mmCIF file of N, CA and C in Angstrom:
data_model
loop_
_atom_site.group_PDB
_atom_site.id
_atom_site.type_symbol
_atom_site.label_atom_id
_atom_site.label_comp_id
_atom_site.label_asym_id
_atom_site.label_seq_id
_atom_site.Cartn_x
_atom_site.Cartn_y
_atom_site.Cartn_z
ATOM 1 N N MET A 1 6.191 -14.497 9.696
ATOM 2 C CA MET A 1 5.613 -14.439 8.831
ATOM 3 C C MET A 1 5.166 -13.276 7.881
ATOM 4 N N THR A 2 5.664 -12.859 6.751
ATOM 5 C CA THR A 2 5.803 -11.693 6.788
ATOM 6 C C THR A 2 5.587 -11.623 4.858
ATOM 7 N N LYS A 3 4.776 -10.947 4.288
ATOM 8 C CA LYS A 3 5.104 -10.900 3.298
ATOM 9 C C LYS A 3 4.673 -9.268 2.576
ATOM 10 N N ILE A 4 5.967 -8.647 1.652
ATOM 11 C CA ILE A 4 5.535 -7.465 0.436
ATOM 12 C C ILE A 4 5.295 -7.739 -0.783
ATOM 13 N N GLN A 5 4.121 -6.821 -1.056
ATOM 14 C CA GLN A 5 3.939 -6.811 -2.391
ATOM 15 C C GLN A 5 3.785 -5.545 -2.927
ATOM 16 N N ILE A 6 4.638 -5.203 -3.800
ATOM 17 C CA ILE A 6 4.410 -3.848 -4.220
ATOM 18 C C ILE A 6 3.524 -4.044 -5.491
ATOM 19 N N VAL A 7 2.324 -2.872 -5.976
ATOM 20 C CA VAL A 7 1.877 -2.341 -6.893
ATOM 21 C C VAL A 7 1.378 -1.181 -7.403
ATOM 22 N N LYS A 8 1.962 -1.513 -8.323
ATOM 23 C CA LYS A 8 1.636 -0.133 -9.312
ATOM 24 C C LYS A 8 1.078 -0.093 -10.021
ATOM 25 N N ASN A 9 0.692 1.141 -11.030
ATOM 26 C CA ASN A 9 -0.172 1.473 -11.882
ATOM 27 C C ASN A 9 -1.720 0.920 -11.663
ATOM 28 N N LYS A 10 -1.915 1.151 -10.622
ATOM 29 C CA LYS A 10 -3.741 0.678 -10.340
ATOM 30 C C LYS A 10 -4.577 2.104 -10.422
ATOM 31 N N LYS A 11 -3.658 3.527 -9.497
ATOM 32 C CA LYS A 11 -4.326 4.159 -9.371
ATOM 33 C C LYS A 11 -5.581 4.182 -8.413
ATOM 34 N N ILE A 12 -4.833 3.799 -7.121
ATOM 35 C CA ILE A 12 -6.553 3.216 -6.546
ATOM 36 C C ILE A 12 -5.681 4.181 -5.109
ATOM 37 N N LYS A 13 -7.373 4.191 -4.112
ATOM 38 C CA LYS A 13 -6.900 5.309 -2.817
ATOM 39 C C LYS A 13 -6.861 4.899 -1.937
ATOM 40 N N ILE A 14 -5.394 4.733 -1.767
ATOM 41 C CA ILE A 14 -5.142 2.957 -0.609
ATOM 42 C C ILE A 14 -5.851 3.519 0.781
ATOM 43 N N ASN A 15 -6.308 4.782 1.143
ATOM 44 C CA ASN A 15 -7.187 4.833 2.490
ATOM 45 C C ASN A 15 -8.462 4.191 2.020
ATOM 46 N N THR A 16 -8.775 3.737 1.000
ATOM 47 C CA THR A 16 -9.806 2.812 0.474
ATOM 48 C C THR A 16 -9.482 0.883 1.154
ATOM 49 N N LEU A 17 -8.498 0.998 0.320
ATOM 50 C CA LEU A 17 -8.338 -0.671 0.294
ATOM 51 C C LEU A 17 -7.537 -0.548 2.039
ATOM 52 N N TYR A 18 -7.029 0.202 2.948
ATOM 53 C CA TYR A 18 -6.657 -0.004 4.406
ATOM 54 C C TYR A 18 -8.029 0.083 4.955
ATOM 55 N N ASN A 19 -8.873 1.053 4.658
ATOM 56 C CA ASN A 19 -9.931 0.749 5.450
ATOM 57 C C ASN A 19 -11.011 -0.425 5.309
ATOM 58 N N ARG A 20 -10.694 -0.856 3.658
ATOM 59 C CA ARG A 20 -11.394 -2.444 3.324
ATOM 60 C C ARG A 20 -10.780 -3.679 3.976
ATOM 61 N N ILE A 21 -9.670 -3.484 4.252
ATOM 62 C CA ILE A 21 -8.486 -4.678 4.755
ATOM 63 C C ILE A 21 -9.393 -4.687 5.791
ATOM 64 N N LYS A 22 -9.256 -3.637 6.998
ATOM 65 C CA LYS A 22 -9.270 -3.392 8.496
ATOM 66 C C LYS A 22 -10.347 -3.934 8.714
ATOM 67 N N ASN A 23 -11.521 -3.439 8.200
ATOM 68 C CA ASN A 23 -12.985 -3.839 8.455
ATOM 69 C C ASN A 23 -13.349 -5.545 8.123
ATOM 70 N N ARG A 24 -12.053 -5.988 7.091
ATOM 71 C CA ARG A 24 -12.401 -7.533 7.314
ATOM 72 C C ARG A 24 -11.693 -8.751 8.344
ATOM 73 N N LEU A 25 -10.882 -7.352 8.954
ATOM 74 C CA LEU A 25 -9.992 -8.270 10.407
ATOM 75 C C LEU A 25 -10.818 -7.706 11.020
ATOM 76 N N VAL A 26 -11.684 -7.096 11.564
ATOM 77 C CA VAL A 26 -12.925 -7.125 11.845
ATOM 78 C C VAL A 26 -13.575 -7.774 12.426
ATOM 79 N N GLU A 27 -14.201 -8.101 11.320
ATOM 80 C CA GLU A 27 -15.163 -8.806 11.074
ATOM 81 C C GLU A 27 -14.305 -10.261 11.157
ATOM 82 N N ASP A 28 -12.876 -10.572 11.008
ATOM 83 C CA ASP A 28 -12.956 -11.964 11.483
ATOM 84 C C ASP A 28 -12.806 -11.871 13.089
ATOM 85 N N ASN A 29 -13.023 -11.361 13.509
ATOM 86 C CA ASN A 29 -12.916 -10.650 15.282
ATOM 87 C C ASN A 29 -10.935 -10.628 15.751
ATOM 88 N N PHE A 30 -11.241 -9.991 15.327
ATOM 89 C CA PHE A 30 -9.614 -8.748 15.235
ATOM 90 C C PHE A 30 -9.993 -7.963 15.972
ATOM 91 N N HIS A 31 -9.321 -7.313 17.454
ATOM 92 C CA HIS A 31 -9.011 -6.353 18.353
ATOM 93 C C HIS A 31 -7.929 -5.932 17.578
ATOM 94 N N VAL A 32 -8.356 -4.103 17.130
ATOM 95 C CA VAL A 32 -7.397 -3.723 16.826
ATOM 96 C C VAL A 32 -6.866 -2.485 17.549
ATOM 97 N N THR A 33 -5.202 -3.124 17.450
ATOM 98 C CA THR A 33 -4.832 -2.869 18.769
ATOM 99 C C THR A 33 -3.402 -1.361 18.529
ATOM 100 N N SER A 34 -3.490 -0.527 17.610
ATOM 101 C CA SER A 34 -2.621 0.394 16.620
ATOM 102 C C SER A 34 -2.976 0.642 15.814
ATOM 103 N N ASP A 35 -3.230 1.784 15.724
ATOM 104 C CA ASP A 35 -4.247 1.677 13.747
ATOM 105 C C ASP A 35 -3.192 3.540 13.455
ATOM 106 N N VAL A 36 -2.929 3.620 13.305
ATOM 107 C CA VAL A 36 -1.701 4.916 12.564
ATOM 108 C C VAL A 36 -2.401 4.736 11.135
ATOM 109 N N GLN A 37 -2.711 6.499 10.404
ATOM 110 C CA GLN A 37 -3.164 7.103 9.905
ATOM 111 C C GLN A 37 -2.097 8.193 9.170
ATOM 112 N N THR A 38 -1.288 8.353 8.410
ATOM 113 C CA THR A 38 -0.632 9.660 8.026
ATOM 114 C C THR A 38 -1.189 9.860 6.021
ATOM 115 N N ASP A 39 -0.536 10.670 5.233
ATOM 116 C CA ASP A 39 -0.579 11.392 4.391
ATOM 117 C C ASP A 39 -0.535 9.777 2.659
ATOM 118 N N TYR A 40 0.855 8.959 3.718
ATOM 119 C CA TYR A 40 1.361 8.176 3.097
ATOM 120 C C TYR A 40 1.514 7.017 3.194
ATOM 121 N N VAL A 41 1.641 6.693 4.774
ATOM 122 C CA VAL A 41 1.718 5.872 5.314
ATOM 123 C C VAL A 41 0.237 4.794 6.047
ATOM 124 N N TYR A 42 -0.377 3.724 6.259
ATOM 125 C CA TYR A 42 -0.965 3.250 7.063
ATOM 126 C C TYR A 42 -0.701 2.293 7.649
ATOM 127 N N HIS A 43 -0.890 1.929 8.775
ATOM 128 C CA HIS A 43 -0.395 1.408 10.015
ATOM 129 C C HIS A 43 -0.895 0.503 11.132
ATOM 130 N N LEU A 44 -1.467 -0.870 10.643
ATOM 131 C CA LEU A 44 -2.819 -1.092 12.023
ATOM 132 C C LEU A 44 -2.142 -2.011 12.313
ATOM 133 N N ARG A 45 -2.178 -2.800 13.492
ATOM 134 C CA ARG A 45 -1.977 -4.115 14.317
ATOM 135 C C ARG A 45 -3.550 -4.690 15.294
ATOM 136 N N ALA A 46 -3.757 -5.381 14.949
ATOM 137 C CA ALA A 46 -4.321 -6.092 15.339
ATOM 138 C C ALA A 46 -4.416 -7.613 16.620
ATOM 139 N N GLU A 47 -5.640 -7.816 17.431
ATOM 140 C CA GLU A 47 -4.876 -9.435 17.791
ATOM 141 C C GLU A 47 -6.242 -10.171 18.169
ATOM 142 N N LYS A 48 -6.121 -11.106 18.149
ATOM 143 C CA LYS A 48 -7.301 -12.156 18.810
ATOM 144 C C LYS A 48 -6.990 -12.164 20.618
ATOM 145 N N THR A 49 -7.248 -11.942 21.369
ATOM 146 C CA THR A 49 -7.039 -12.458 22.667
ATOM 147 C C THR A 49 -7.420 -13.667 23.556
ATOM 148 N N GLY A 50 -8.327 -14.509 22.684
ATOM 149 C CA GLY A 50 -9.357 -15.121 23.739
ATOM 150 C C GLY A 50 -8.516 -16.576 24.044
ATOM 151 N N VAL A 51 -9.531 -17.188 24.931
ATOM 152 C CA VAL A 51 -8.399 -18.604 25.553
ATOM 153 C C VAL A 51 -8.121 -19.387 24.676
ATOM 154 N N THR A 52 -8.906 -19.526 23.646
ATOM 155 C CA THR A 52 -9.499 -20.390 22.917
ATOM 156 C C THR A 52 -8.252 -20.471 21.788
ATOM 157 N N GLU A 53 -8.150 -19.172 21.798
ATOM 158 C CA GLU A 53 -6.473 -18.590 20.581
ATOM 159 C C GLU A 53 -5.459 -18.791 20.838
ATOM 160 N N ILE A 54 -5.147 -19.100 22.300
ATOM 161 C CA ILE A 54 -4.407 -19.042 23.540
ATOM 162 C C ILE A 54 -3.795 -20.779 23.687
ATOM 163 N N ILE A 55 -5.185 -21.088 23.399
ATOM 164 C CA ILE A 55 -4.739 -22.968 23.447
ATOM 165 C C ILE A 55 -4.527 -23.461 22.239
ATOM 166 N N ILE A 56 -5.410 -22.953 21.076
ATOM 167 C CA ILE A 56 -5.163 -23.971 20.330
ATOM 168 C C ILE A 56 -4.425 -23.377 19.479
ATOM 169 N N GLY A 57 -3.599 -22.318 19.362
ATOM 170 C CA GLY A 57 -2.644 -21.719 18.791
ATOM 171 C C GLY A 57 -2.839 -21.134 17.382
ATOM 172 N N ALA A 58 -4.283 -20.491 17.750
ATOM 173 C CA ALA A 58 -4.673 -19.955 15.914
ATOM 174 C C ALA A 58 -3.954 -18.729 16.188
ATOM 175 N N VAL A 59 -4.385 -18.522 15.144
ATOM 176 C CA VAL A 59 -3.905 -16.705 14.650
ATOM 177 C C VAL A 59 -3.939 -15.787 15.265
ATOM 178 N N LYS A 60 -3.036 -15.507 16.057
ATOM 179 C CA LYS A 60 -3.239 -14.332 16.775
ATOM 180 C C LYS A 60 -3.264 -12.477 16.915
ATOM 181 N N ASP A 61 -2.172 -12.626 16.184
ATOM 182 C CA ASP A 61 -1.472 -10.928 15.986
ATOM 183 C C ASP A 61 -1.304 -10.732 13.884
ATOM 184 N N ILE A 62 -1.871 -9.518 14.299
ATOM 185 C CA ILE A 62 -1.685 -9.007 12.758
ATOM 186 C C ILE A 62 -1.250 -7.888 11.997
ATOM 187 N N GLU A 63 0.060 -7.385 11.508
ATOM 188 C CA GLU A 63 0.425 -6.023 11.105
ATOM 189 C C GLU A 63 0.063 -6.001 9.592
ATOM 190 N N LEU A 64 -0.172 -4.695 9.906
ATOM 191 C CA LEU A 64 -1.103 -4.098 8.361
ATOM 192 C C LEU A 64 -0.161 -2.880 7.910
ATOM 193 N N ILE A 65 0.763 -3.531 6.815
ATOM 194 C CA ILE A 65 0.796 -1.888 6.458
ATOM 195 C C ILE A 65 1.145 -1.225 4.945
ATOM 196 N N ILE A 66 0.050 -0.166 4.545
ATOM 197 C CA ILE A 66 0.391 0.221 3.790
ATOM 198 C C ILE A 66 0.602 1.480 3.270
ATOM 199 N N ALA A 67 1.869 1.545 2.045
ATOM 200 C CA ALA A 67 2.776 2.607 2.362
ATOM 201 C C ALA A 67 3.019 3.152 0.624
ATOM 202 N N GLY A 68 2.734 4.408 0.337
ATOM 203 C CA GLY A 68 2.913 5.141 -0.885
ATOM 204 C C GLY A 68 2.346 5.781 -1.456
ATOM 205 N N GLU A 69 1.804 6.052 -2.720
ATOM 206 C CA GLU A 69 0.824 6.856 -3.474
ATOM 207 C C GLU A 69 0.093 5.943 -4.051
ATOM 208 N N GLN A 70 -1.664 7.160 -4.365
ATOM 209 C CA GLN A 70 -1.702 5.515 -5.107
ATOM 210 C C GLN A 70 -1.518 5.044 -6.428
ATOM 211 N N ASP A 71 -0.566 5.416 -7.214
ATOM 212 C CA ASP A 71 -0.335 4.832 -8.429
ATOM 213 C C ASP A 71 0.912 3.358 -8.494
ATOM 214 N N SER A 72 1.000 3.482 -7.043
ATOM 215 C CA SER A 72 2.230 3.170 -6.709
ATOM 216 C C SER A 72 2.123 2.658 -5.308
ATOM 217 N N PHE A 73 2.341 1.843 -4.464
ATOM 218 C CA PHE A 73 2.392 1.546 -2.986
ATOM 219 C C PHE A 73 2.913 0.221 -2.468
ATOM 220 N N ALA A 74 2.672 -0.222 -1.457
ATOM 221 C CA ALA A 74 3.584 -1.695 -0.901
ATOM 222 C C ALA A 74 2.666 -2.128 0.159
ATOM 223 N N VAL A 75 2.158 -3.452 -0.089
ATOM 224 C CA VAL A 75 1.441 -3.539 1.541
ATOM 225 C C VAL A 75 2.231 -4.555 1.569
ATOM 226 N N VAL A 76 2.577 -4.133 3.312
ATOM 227 C CA VAL A 76 3.185 -5.476 3.568
ATOM 228 C C VAL A 76 2.433 -6.354 4.733
ATOM 229 N N PHE A 77 2.059 -7.603 5.011
ATOM 230 C CA PHE A 77 1.229 -7.980 5.845
ATOM 231 C C PHE A 77 1.924 -9.256 6.471
ATOM 232 N N SER A 78 1.698 -9.602 7.315
ATOM 233 C CA SER A 78 2.271 -10.253 8.101
ATOM 234 C C SER A 78 1.449 -10.830 9.232
ATOM 235 N N VAL A 79 1.226 -12.002 9.618
ATOM 236 C CA VAL A 79 0.269 -13.264 10.481
ATOM 237 C C VAL A 79 1.580 -13.267 11.901
ATOM 238 N N ALA A 80 0.979 -13.313 12.960
ATOM 239 C CA ALA A 80 2.102 -13.891 13.747
ATOM 240 C C ALA A 80 1.251 -14.962 14.794
ATOM 241 N N ALA A 81 1.478 -15.824 14.797
ATOM 242 C CA ALA A 81 0.826 -17.070 15.948
ATOM 243 C C ALA A 81 1.601 -17.761 15.848
ATOM 244 N N TRP A 82 2.589 -19.153 15.668
ATOM 245 C CA TRP A 82 3.588 -19.464 16.383
ATOM 246 C C TRP A 82 4.657 -19.544 17.295
ATOM 247 N N GLY A 83 5.005 -18.489 16.934
ATOM 248 C CA GLY A 83 5.898 -18.191 17.900
ATOM 249 C C GLY A 83 6.152 -17.735 19.241
ATOM 250 N N LYS A 84 5.556 -17.493 20.080
ATOM 251 C CA LYS A 84 4.751 -17.508 21.430
ATOM 252 C C LYS A 84 4.155 -18.702 21.463
ATOM 253 N N ASN A 85 3.548 -19.091 20.538
ATOM 254 C CA ASN A 85 2.358 -20.445 20.878
ATOM 255 C C ASN A 85 3.348 -21.374 20.337
ATOM 256 N N LEU A 86 4.582 -21.636 20.087
ATOM 257 C CA LEU A 86 5.443 -22.710 20.186
ATOM 258 C C LEU A 86 5.524 -23.462 22.066
ATOM 259 N N VAL A 87 6.173 -22.299 22.739
ATOM 260 C CA VAL A 87 5.514 -22.477 24.028
ATOM 261 C C VAL A 87 4.701 -22.698 24.840
ATOM 262 N N THR A 88 3.323 -22.179 24.563
ATOM 263 C CA THR A 88 2.017 -21.880 24.718
ATOM 264 C C THR A 88 1.350 -23.297 24.055
ATOM 265 N N SER A 89 1.733 -23.646 22.662
ATOM 266 C CA SER A 89 0.981 -24.970 22.447
ATOM 267 C C SER A 89 1.985 -26.546 23.513
ATOM 268 N N SER A 90 3.248 -26.023 23.587
ATOM 269 C CA SER A 90 3.804 -27.460 23.811
ATOM 270 C C SER A 90 3.980 -27.117 25.513
ATOM 271 N N SER A 91 3.768 -26.482 25.811
ATOM 272 C CA SER A 91 3.381 -26.196 27.735
ATOM 273 C C SER A 91 1.645 -26.914 27.861
ATOM 274 N N THR A 92 0.707 -26.401 26.679
ATOM 275 C CA THR A 92 -0.208 -26.948 26.883
ATOM 276 C C THR A 92 -0.370 -28.320 26.853
ATOM 277 N N GLY A 93 0.124 -28.572 25.194
ATOM 278 C CA GLY A 93 0.373 -30.502 25.393
ATOM 279 C C GLY A 93 0.999 -31.535 26.749
ATOM 280 N N TYR A 94 1.938 -30.605 27.226
ATOM 281 C CA TYR A 94 2.404 -31.340 28.176
ATOM 282 C C TYR A 94 1.210 -31.150 29.653
ATOM 283 N N ILE A 95 1.190 -30.263 29.735
ATOM 284 C CA ILE A 95 -0.017 -31.023 30.437
ATOM 285 C C ILE A 95 -1.807 -31.346 30.390
ATOM 286 N N VAL A 96 -1.937 -31.257 29.661
ATOM 287 C CA VAL A 96 -2.661 -32.177 28.852
ATOM 288 C C VAL A 96 -3.023 -33.689 28.906
ATOM 289 N N THR A 97 -1.226 -33.563 28.240
ATOM 290 C CA THR A 97 -1.204 -35.565 28.028
ATOM 291 C C THR A 97 -0.851 -35.952 29.578
ATOM 292 N N SER A 98 -0.388 -34.978 30.062
ATOM 293 C CA SER A 98 0.351 -35.579 31.461
ATOM 294 C C SER A 98 -0.994 -36.230 31.836
ATOM 295 N N LEU A 99 -1.812 -35.235 32.202
ATOM 296 C CA LEU A 99 -3.275 -35.819 32.911
ATOM 297 C C LEU A 99 -3.343 -37.026 32.466
ATOM 298 N N LEU A 100 -3.400 -36.848 30.897
ATOM 299 C CA LEU A 100 -3.701 -38.900 30.193
ATOM 300 C C LEU A 100 -2.867 -39.534 30.416
ATOM 301 N N SER A 101 -1.432 -39.059 30.391
ATOM 302 C CA SER A 101 -0.673 -40.241 30.802
ATOM 303 C C SER A 101 -0.078 -40.586 29.427
ATOM 304 N N GLY A 102 0.014 -39.542 28.508
ATOM 305 C CA GLY A 102 0.321 -39.240 27.287
ATOM 306 C C GLY A 102 2.207 -38.944 26.961
ATOM 307 N N PRO A 103 2.375 -39.086 25.353
ATOM 308 C CA PRO A 103 3.941 -38.400 25.666
ATOM 309 C C PRO A 103 3.957 -37.055 25.079
ATOM 310 N N ALA A 104 3.676 -36.249 25.993
ATOM 311 C CA ALA A 104 3.221 -34.571 25.943
ATOM 312 C C ALA A 104 4.434 -33.900 25.424
ATOM 313 N N VAL A 105 5.760 -34.387 24.994
ATOM 314 C CA VAL A 105 6.459 -33.030 23.986
ATOM 315 C C VAL A 105 5.874 -33.683 22.631
ATOM 316 N N PHE A 106 5.350 -34.616 21.604
ATOM 317 C CA PHE A 106 5.221 -35.340 20.679
ATOM 318 C C PHE A 106 4.068 -34.059 20.190
ATOM 319 N N TYR A 107 2.461 -34.217 21.414
ATOM 320 C CA TYR A 107 1.275 -33.557 21.474
ATOM 321 C C TYR A 107 1.803 -32.022 21.566
ATOM 322 N N GLY A 108 2.904 -31.767 22.311
ATOM 323 C CA GLY A 108 2.531 -30.175 22.349
ATOM 324 C C GLY A 108 3.523 -29.594 21.065
ATOM 325 N N GLY A 109 4.430 -30.697 19.880
ATOM 326 C CA GLY A 109 4.733 -30.680 18.965
ATOM 327 C C GLY A 109 4.259 -30.226 17.766
ATOM 328 N N MET A 110 3.299 -31.294 18.407
ATOM 329 C CA MET A 110 2.203 -31.411 16.510
ATOM 330 C C MET A 110 1.203 -30.165 17.206
ATOM 331 N N ALA A 111 1.229 -29.356 18.169
ATOM 332 C CA ALA A 111 0.283 -27.959 18.371
ATOM 333 C C ALA A 111 0.553 -27.466 18.088
ATOM 334 N N ALA A 112 2.431 -27.273 18.123
ATOM 335 C CA ALA A 112 2.964 -26.346 17.788
ATOM 336 C C ALA A 112 2.452 -25.892 16.384
ATOM 337 N N THR A 113 3.058 -27.393 15.859
ATOM 338 C CA THR A 113 3.052 -27.242 14.027
ATOM 339 C C THR A 113 1.776 -27.042 13.444
ATOM 340 N N SER A 114 1.132 -27.305 14.018
ATOM 341 C CA SER A 114 -0.629 -27.230 13.336
ATOM 342 C C SER A 114 -1.023 -25.541 13.570
ATOM 343 N N SER A 115 -0.298 -25.187 14.426
ATOM 344 C CA SER A 115 -0.637 -23.775 14.577
ATOM 345 C C SER A 115 -0.033 -22.564 13.838
ATOM 346 N N PHE A 116 1.124 -22.847 13.310
ATOM 347 C CA PHE A 116 2.242 -22.406 12.623
ATOM 348 C C PHE A 116 1.357 -22.725 10.621
ATOM 349 N N VAL A 117 0.970 -23.839 10.532
ATOM 350 C CA VAL A 117 -0.056 -24.445 9.829
ATOM 351 C C VAL A 117 -1.022 -23.844 9.840
ATOM 352 N N ARG A 118 -1.703 -23.420 10.690
ATOM 353 C CA ARG A 118 -3.113 -22.002 10.799
ATOM 354 C C ARG A 118 -2.538 -21.422 10.332
ATOM 355 N N ALA A 119 -1.596 -20.531 10.424
ATOM 356 C CA ALA A 119 -1.213 -19.469 10.289
ATOM 357 C C ALA A 119 -0.913 -18.916 8.863
ATOM 358 N N VAL A 120 -0.021 -19.765 8.333
ATOM 359 C CA VAL A 120 0.442 -20.105 6.718
ATOM 360 C C VAL A 120 -0.579 -19.978 6.477
ATOM 361 N N ALA A 121 -1.625 -20.567 6.546
ATOM 362 C CA ALA A 121 -3.231 -21.092 5.626
ATOM 363 C C ALA A 121 -3.829 -19.382 4.836
ATOM 364 N N TYR A 122 -3.896 -19.264 7.029
ATOM 365 C CA TYR A 122 -4.532 -17.760 6.813
ATOM 366 C C TYR A 122 -3.896 -16.860 5.992
ATOM 367 N N GLU A 123 -2.790 -16.381 6.108
ATOM 368 C CA GLU A 123 -2.168 -15.602 5.292
ATOM 369 C C GLU A 123 -2.337 -15.886 3.991
ATOM 370 N N GLN A 124 -2.054 -16.702 3.570
ATOM 371 C CA GLN A 124 -2.604 -17.070 2.102
ATOM 372 C C GLN A 124 -3.530 -16.758 1.624
ATOM 373 N N ASP A 125 -4.844 -17.066 2.781
ATOM 374 C CA ASP A 125 -6.150 -16.961 2.322
ATOM 375 C C ASP A 125 -6.299 -15.212 2.500
ATOM 376 N N PHE A 126 -5.883 -15.088 3.060
ATOM 377 C CA PHE A 126 -5.625 -12.853 3.139
ATOM 378 C C PHE A 126 -5.466 -12.293 2.305
ATOM 379 N N TRP A 127 -3.981 -12.957 1.589
ATOM 380 C CA TRP A 127 -3.626 -12.486 0.274
ATOM 381 C C TRP A 127 -4.706 -12.236 -0.555
ATOM 382 N N ILE A 128 -5.043 -13.214 -0.690
ATOM 383 C CA ILE A 128 -6.355 -13.782 -1.845
ATOM 384 C C ILE A 128 -6.931 -12.142 -1.580
ATOM 385 N N ILE A 129 -7.570 -12.108 -0.309
ATOM 386 C CA ILE A 129 -9.234 -11.601 -0.226
ATOM 387 C C ILE A 129 -8.162 -10.000 -0.153
ATOM 388 N N ILE A 130 -6.685 -9.350 -0.109
ATOM 389 C CA ILE A 130 -5.918 -8.219 -0.076
ATOM 390 C C ILE A 130 -6.739 -8.047 -1.581
ATOM 391 N N ASN A 131 -5.655 -8.919 -2.718
ATOM 392 C CA ASN A 131 -5.570 -8.767 -4.186
ATOM 393 C C ASN A 131 -7.282 -8.712 -4.823
ATOM 394 N N LYS A 132 -7.741 -9.469 -3.943
ATOM 395 C CA LYS A 132 -9.298 -9.115 -4.798
ATOM 396 C C LYS A 132 -9.958 -7.398 -4.237
ATOM 397 N N GLU A 133 -9.550 -7.518 -3.156
ATOM 398 C CA GLU A 133 -10.112 -5.695 -2.827
ATOM 399 C C GLU A 133 -9.014 -5.084 -4.145
ATOM 400 N N ILE A 134 -7.484 -4.919 -4.017
ATOM 401 C CA ILE A 134 -7.192 -4.216 -5.318
ATOM 402 C C ILE A 134 -7.489 -3.977 -6.214
ATOM 403 N N GLU A 135 -8.134 -5.372 -6.347
ATOM 404 C CA GLU A 135 -8.678 -5.077 -8.293
ATOM 405 C C GLU A 135 -10.172 -5.072 -8.352
ATOM 406 N N LYS A 136 -11.082 -4.807 -7.377
ATOM 407 C CA LYS A 136 -12.371 -4.065 -6.913
ATOM 408 C C LYS A 136 -12.038 -2.821 -7.308
ATOM 409 N N ILE A 137 -11.649 -1.960 -6.344
ATOM 410 C CA ILE A 137 -11.452 -0.719 -5.845
ATOM 411 C C ILE A 137 -10.343 -0.299 -8.056
ATOM 412 N N ALA A 138 -9.550 -0.891 -7.994
ATOM 413 C CA ALA A 138 -8.942 -0.065 -9.407
ATOM 414 C C ALA A 138 -10.609 -0.377 -10.314
ATOM 415 N N ARG A 139 -10.805 -1.200 -10.766
ATOM 416 C CA ARG A 139 -12.195 -0.964 -11.588
ATOM 417 C C ARG A 139 -12.705 -0.287 -11.334
ATOM 418 N N SER A 140 -13.507 0.198 -9.759
ATOM 419 C CA SER A 140 -14.427 1.390 -9.328
ATOM 420 C C SER A 140 -14.131 2.375 -9.787
ATOM 421 N N GLU A 141 -12.970 2.954 -9.750
ATOM 422 C CA GLU A 141 -11.941 4.054 -9.457
ATOM 423 C C GLU A 141 -11.832 4.582 -11.520
ATOM 424 N N LYS A 142 -11.988 3.649 -12.056
ATOM 425 C CA LYS A 142 -11.509 4.189 -13.454
ATOM 426 C C LYS A 142 -12.313 4.669 -13.846
#
């Protein structure tokens, strides 16, 4: 799931926006695996690698790109969870439910669906945070 938003006429320092979003991800227990910053492009990859995230299929991978100049830039935010988790969640569901003599495919599929729903919800919630940060920075830099 990837969303791109173009921001124009806000005149904000994109490095400030980048750092605020990065700090929020760290607060959400993401581990930054790649952090590339140039004059006009800020690119971040972060992940959660805990056992819990793998088993329940929570949001695991984030990619953030902010590119442009202070009065015209794009924000790209991508959340990945269920692509890898489809197999992991199905396998986990199979193992767990096999031990319980239940319908493994159903439970594995439900786990994968639940993972996808959580990823979509996280992405939507995080876009609200991104937009609030854009507005806060725009107001403070006037």
